[in-house]
Short mmCIF file of C-alpha atoms in Angstrom, two decimals:
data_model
loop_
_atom_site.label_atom_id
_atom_site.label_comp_id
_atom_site.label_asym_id
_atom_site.label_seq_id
_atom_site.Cartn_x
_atom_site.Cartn_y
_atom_site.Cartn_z
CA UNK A 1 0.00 0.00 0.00
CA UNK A 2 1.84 3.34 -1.08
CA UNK A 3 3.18 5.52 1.75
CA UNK A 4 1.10 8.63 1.67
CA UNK A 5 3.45 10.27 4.63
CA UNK A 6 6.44 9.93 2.33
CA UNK A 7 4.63 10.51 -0.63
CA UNK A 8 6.56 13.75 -2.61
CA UNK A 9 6.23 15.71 -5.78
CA UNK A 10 9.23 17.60 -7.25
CA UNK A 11 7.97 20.66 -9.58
CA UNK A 12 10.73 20.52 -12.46
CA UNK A 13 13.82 18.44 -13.33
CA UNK A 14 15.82 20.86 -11.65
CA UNK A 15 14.65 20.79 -7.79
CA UNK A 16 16.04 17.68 -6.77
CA UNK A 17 19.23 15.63 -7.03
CA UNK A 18 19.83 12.39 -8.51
CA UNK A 19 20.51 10.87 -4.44
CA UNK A 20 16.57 11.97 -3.67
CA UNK A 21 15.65 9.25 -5.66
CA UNK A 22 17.35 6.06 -4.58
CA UNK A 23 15.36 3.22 -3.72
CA UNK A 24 12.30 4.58 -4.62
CA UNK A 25 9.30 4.66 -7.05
CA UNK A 26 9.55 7.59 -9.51
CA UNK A 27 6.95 8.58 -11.65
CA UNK A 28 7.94 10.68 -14.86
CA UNK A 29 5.48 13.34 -16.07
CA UNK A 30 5.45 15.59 -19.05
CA UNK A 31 2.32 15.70 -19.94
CA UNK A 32 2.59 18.53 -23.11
CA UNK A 33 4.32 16.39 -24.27
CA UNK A 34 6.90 13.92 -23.61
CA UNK A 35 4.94 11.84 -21.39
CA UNK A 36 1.79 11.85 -23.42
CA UNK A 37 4.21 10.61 -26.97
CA UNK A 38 5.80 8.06 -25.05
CA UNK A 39 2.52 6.41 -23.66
CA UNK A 40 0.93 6.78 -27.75
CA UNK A 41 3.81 5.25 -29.54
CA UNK A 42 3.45 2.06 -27.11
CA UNK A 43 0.05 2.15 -27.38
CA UNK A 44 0.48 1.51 -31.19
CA UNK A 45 3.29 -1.14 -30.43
CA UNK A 46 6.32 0.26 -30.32
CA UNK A 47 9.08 -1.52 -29.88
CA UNK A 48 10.48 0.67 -27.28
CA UNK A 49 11.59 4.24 -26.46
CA UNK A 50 15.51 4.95 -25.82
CA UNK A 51 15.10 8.46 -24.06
CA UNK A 52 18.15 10.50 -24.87
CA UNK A 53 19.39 14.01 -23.18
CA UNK A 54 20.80 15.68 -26.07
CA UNK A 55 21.51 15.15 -29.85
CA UNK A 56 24.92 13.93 -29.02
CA UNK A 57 23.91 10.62 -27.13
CA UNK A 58 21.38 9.97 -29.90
CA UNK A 59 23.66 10.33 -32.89
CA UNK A 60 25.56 8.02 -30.77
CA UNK A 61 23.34 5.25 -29.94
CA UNK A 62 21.08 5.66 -33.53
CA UNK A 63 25.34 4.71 -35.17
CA UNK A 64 26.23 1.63 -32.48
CA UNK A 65 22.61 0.02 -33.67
CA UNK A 66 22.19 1.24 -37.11
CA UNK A 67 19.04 -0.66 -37.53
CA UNK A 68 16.03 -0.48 -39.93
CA UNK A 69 13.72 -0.68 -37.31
CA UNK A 70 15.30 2.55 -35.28
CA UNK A 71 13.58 5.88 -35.32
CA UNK A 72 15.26 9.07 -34.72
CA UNK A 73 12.59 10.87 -32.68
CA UNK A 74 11.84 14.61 -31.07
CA UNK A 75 12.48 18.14 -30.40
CA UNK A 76 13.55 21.04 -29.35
CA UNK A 77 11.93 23.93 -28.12
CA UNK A 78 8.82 22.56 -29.22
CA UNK A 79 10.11 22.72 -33.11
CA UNK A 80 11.10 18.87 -34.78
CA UNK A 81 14.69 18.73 -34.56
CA UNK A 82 16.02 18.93 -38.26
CA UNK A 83 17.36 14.80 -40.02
CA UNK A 84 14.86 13.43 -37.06
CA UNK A 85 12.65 11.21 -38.67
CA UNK A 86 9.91 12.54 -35.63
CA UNK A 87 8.83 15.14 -34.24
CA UNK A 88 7.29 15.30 -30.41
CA UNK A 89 3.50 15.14 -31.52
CA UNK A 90 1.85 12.15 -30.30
CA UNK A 91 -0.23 12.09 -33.90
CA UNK A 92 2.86 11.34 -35.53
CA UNK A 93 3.05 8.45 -33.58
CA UNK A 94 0.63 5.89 -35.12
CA UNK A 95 1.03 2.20 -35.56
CA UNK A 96 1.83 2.38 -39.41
CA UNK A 97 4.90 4.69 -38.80
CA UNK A 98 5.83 2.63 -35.13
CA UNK A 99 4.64 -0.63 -35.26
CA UNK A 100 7.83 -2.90 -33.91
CA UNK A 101 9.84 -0.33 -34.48
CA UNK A 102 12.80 0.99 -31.60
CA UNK A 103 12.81 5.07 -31.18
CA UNK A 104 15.67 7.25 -30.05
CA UNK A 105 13.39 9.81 -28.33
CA UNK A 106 15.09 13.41 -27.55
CA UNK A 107 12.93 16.15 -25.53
CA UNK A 108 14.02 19.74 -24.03
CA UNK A 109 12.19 18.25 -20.80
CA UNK A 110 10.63 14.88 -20.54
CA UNK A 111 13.70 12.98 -21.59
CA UNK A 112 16.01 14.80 -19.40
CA UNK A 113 14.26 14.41 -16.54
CA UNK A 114 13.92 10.42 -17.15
CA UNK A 115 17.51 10.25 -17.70
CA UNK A 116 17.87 12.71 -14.15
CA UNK A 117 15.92 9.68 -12.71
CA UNK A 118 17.69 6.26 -13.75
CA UNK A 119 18.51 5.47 -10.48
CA UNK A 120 15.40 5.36 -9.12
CA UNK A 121 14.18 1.89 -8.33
CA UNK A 122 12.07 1.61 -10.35
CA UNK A 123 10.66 4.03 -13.42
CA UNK A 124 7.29 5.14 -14.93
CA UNK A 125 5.94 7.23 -17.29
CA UNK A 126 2.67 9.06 -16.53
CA UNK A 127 0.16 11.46 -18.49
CA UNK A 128 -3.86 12.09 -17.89
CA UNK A 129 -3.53 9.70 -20.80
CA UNK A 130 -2.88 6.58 -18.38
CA UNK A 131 -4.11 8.35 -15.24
CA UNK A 132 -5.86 4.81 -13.76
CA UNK A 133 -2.99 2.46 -14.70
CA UNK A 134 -0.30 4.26 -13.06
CA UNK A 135 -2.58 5.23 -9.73
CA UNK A 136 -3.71 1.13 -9.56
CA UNK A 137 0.62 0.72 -10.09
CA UNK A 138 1.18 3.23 -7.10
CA UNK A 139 -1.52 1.68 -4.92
CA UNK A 140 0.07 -1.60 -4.80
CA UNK A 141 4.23 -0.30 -3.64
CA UNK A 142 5.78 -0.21 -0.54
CA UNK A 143 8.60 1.75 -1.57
CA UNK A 144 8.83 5.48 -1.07
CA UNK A 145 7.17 7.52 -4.25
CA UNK A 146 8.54 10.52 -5.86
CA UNK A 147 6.86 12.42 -8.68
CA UNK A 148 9.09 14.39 -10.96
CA UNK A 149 7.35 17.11 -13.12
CA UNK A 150 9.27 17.49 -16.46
CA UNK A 151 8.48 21.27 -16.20
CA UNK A 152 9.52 23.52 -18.84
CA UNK A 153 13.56 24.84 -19.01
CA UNK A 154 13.64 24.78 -15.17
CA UNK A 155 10.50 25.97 -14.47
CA UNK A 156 6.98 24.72 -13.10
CA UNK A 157 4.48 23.54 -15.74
CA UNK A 158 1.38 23.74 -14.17
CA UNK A 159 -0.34 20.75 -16.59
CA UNK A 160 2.27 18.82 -14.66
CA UNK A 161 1.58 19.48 -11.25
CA UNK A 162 -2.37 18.79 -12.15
CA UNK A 163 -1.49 15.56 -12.46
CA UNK A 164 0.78 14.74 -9.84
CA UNK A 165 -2.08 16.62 -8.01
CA UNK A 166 -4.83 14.23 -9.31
CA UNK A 167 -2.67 11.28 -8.79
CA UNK A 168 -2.11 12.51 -4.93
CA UNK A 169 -6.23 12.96 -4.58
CA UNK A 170 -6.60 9.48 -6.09
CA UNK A 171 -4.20 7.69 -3.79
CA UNK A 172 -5.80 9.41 -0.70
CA UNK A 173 -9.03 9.09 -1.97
CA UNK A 174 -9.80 12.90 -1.77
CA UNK A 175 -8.09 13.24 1.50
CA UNK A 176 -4.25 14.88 2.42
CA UNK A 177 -2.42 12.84 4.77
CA UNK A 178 -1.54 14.82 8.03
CA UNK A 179 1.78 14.97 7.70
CA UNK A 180 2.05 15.08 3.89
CA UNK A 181 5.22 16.41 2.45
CA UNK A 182 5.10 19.83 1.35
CA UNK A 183 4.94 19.30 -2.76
CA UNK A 184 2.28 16.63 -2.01
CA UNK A 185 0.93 19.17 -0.56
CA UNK A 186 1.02 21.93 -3.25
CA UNK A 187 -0.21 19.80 -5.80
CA UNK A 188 -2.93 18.47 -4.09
CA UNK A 189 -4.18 21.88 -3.71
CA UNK A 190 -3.45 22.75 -6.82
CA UNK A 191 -5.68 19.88 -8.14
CA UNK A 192 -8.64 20.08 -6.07
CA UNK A 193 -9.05 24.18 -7.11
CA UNK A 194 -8.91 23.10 -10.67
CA UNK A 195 -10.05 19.49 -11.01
CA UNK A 196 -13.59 20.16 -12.79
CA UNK A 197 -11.49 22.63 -15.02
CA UNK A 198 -8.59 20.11 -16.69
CA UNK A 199 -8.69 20.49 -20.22
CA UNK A 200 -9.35 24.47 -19.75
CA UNK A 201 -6.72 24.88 -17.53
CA UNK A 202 -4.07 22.66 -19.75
CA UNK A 203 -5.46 24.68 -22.46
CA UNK A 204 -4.71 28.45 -20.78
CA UNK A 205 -0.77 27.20 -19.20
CA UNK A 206 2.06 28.90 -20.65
CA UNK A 207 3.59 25.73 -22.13
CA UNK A 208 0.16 25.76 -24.18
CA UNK A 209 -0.17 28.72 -25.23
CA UNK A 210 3.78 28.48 -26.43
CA UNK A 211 3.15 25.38 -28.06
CA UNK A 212 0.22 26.41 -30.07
CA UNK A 213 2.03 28.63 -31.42
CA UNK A 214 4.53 26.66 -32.71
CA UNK A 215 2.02 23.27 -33.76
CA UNK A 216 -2.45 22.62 -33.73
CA UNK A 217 -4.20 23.11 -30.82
CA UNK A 218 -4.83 19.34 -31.26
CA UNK A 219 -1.88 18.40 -29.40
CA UNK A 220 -3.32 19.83 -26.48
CA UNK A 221 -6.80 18.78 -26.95
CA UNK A 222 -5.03 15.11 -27.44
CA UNK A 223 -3.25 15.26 -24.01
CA UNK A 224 -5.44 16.31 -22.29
CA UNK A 225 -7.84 13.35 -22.64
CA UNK A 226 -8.28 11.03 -19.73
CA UNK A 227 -7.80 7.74 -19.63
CA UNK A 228 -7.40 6.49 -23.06
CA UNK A 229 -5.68 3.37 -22.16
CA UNK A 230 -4.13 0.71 -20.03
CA UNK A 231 -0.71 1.58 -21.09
CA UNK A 232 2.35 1.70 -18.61
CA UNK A 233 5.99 2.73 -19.42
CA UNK A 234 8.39 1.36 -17.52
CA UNK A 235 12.10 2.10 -17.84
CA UNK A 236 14.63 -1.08 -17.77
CA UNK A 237 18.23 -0.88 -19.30
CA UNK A 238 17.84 2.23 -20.92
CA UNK A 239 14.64 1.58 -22.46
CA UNK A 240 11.27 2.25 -22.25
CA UNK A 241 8.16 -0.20 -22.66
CA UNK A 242 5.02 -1.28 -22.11
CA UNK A 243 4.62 -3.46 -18.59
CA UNK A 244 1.98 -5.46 -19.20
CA UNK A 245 3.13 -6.41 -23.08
CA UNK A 246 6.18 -7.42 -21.27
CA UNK A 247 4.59 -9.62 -19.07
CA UNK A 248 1.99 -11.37 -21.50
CA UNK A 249 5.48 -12.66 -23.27
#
């Protein structure tokens, strides 16, 4: 049963060190739109993800495996990084253009923070996308949990903290533990002002607003959807996939 005393949230990439996260359950969430891209391409079968921190380690990695079935995937500042074969929108992410297929995924936040977090205990990936799956996953583990909010370029995105918020409410079933750590707190709070107001609120943040300026408003609509699936990323040796494909094998 998770630890709801224990239980923190970290607002960006940047306000914690790598030593805060021994030993325990980390959840990874970039909702606009890391997060939400990673959970789509496994949805339609990916392979796997290989989340990178720059261009360098992907050039890398993409010549070591030089496969037909490897995807150079992602972007920066919001813009599809120029030779990638992918952008960061989860549309471009469909089972014709995925299916079995291994991706070298590179993000100015999400992947950064995943590779900030490798020495965690264990790894997921989390979005409103598979809101129930990871909650049900966090229900069941004894360890410590820490969520880390991609943010945006050191900062607090506030589409993050929503759902590290909702995921707080869920495990306490609408109640704050006494003694709940102080980002627990924040989010929580943060959640239960806004939780009849999601997709408006996702829609009004300034990651948003900056990104629908740079690609459609359908990305947002997109992840900002609840629930879609069963889906849940888990990171082992450097890569990313789907738990429960894994363990149907």
């Amino acid at each position: 049963m998770a630890n709801l005393k224990t239980l923190d949230v970290f607002f960006s990439s940047q306000s914690f060190h790598e030593e805060e996260l021994r030993n325990k359950v980390v959840v990874v969430i970039d909702v606009l739109r890391a997060s939400s891209t990673i959970i789509t391409a496994l949805m339609n079968q990916a392979k796997g993800i290989i989340p990178v921190e720059d261009m360098g380690e992907a050039s890398r990695i993409s010549q070591s495996v030089g496969s037909d079935n490897l995807l150079l995937c992602g972007e920066k500042d919001g813009i599809k990084i120029e030779g990638y074969d992918l952008g960061n929108s989860p549309f471009e992410y469909n089972s014709d253009t995925v299916k079995n297929k291994t991706l070298i995924l590179n993000t100015t936040n999400g992947t950064k923070a995943i590779k900030k977090a490798v020495g965690s205990a264990e790894l997921y990936v989390g979005s409103f996308l598979n809101l129930s799956t990871i909650v049900q996953t966090l229900h069941e583990e004894e360890k410590d949990i820490v969520l880390v909010c991609a943010g945006w370029r050191r900062r607090m995105a506030i589409e993050d903290l929503l759902f590290a918020g909702n995921i707080v409410h869920k495990l306490g079933n609408g109640s704050l533990h006494p003694e709940a750590r102080d980002g627990a707190k924040v989010a929580f709070g943060l959640y239960d002002k806004f939780r009849d107001n999601i997709p408006e609120v996702i829609h009004s943040s300034n990651h948003a607003v900056r990104l629908k300026d740079l690609t459609d408003e359908k990305d947002v609509d997109y992840c900002s959807q609840t629930d879609i699936c069963d889906i849940l990323p888990v990171l082992n040796d450097g890569i990313i996939t789907n738990f429960y494909a894994k363990k149907e094998v």
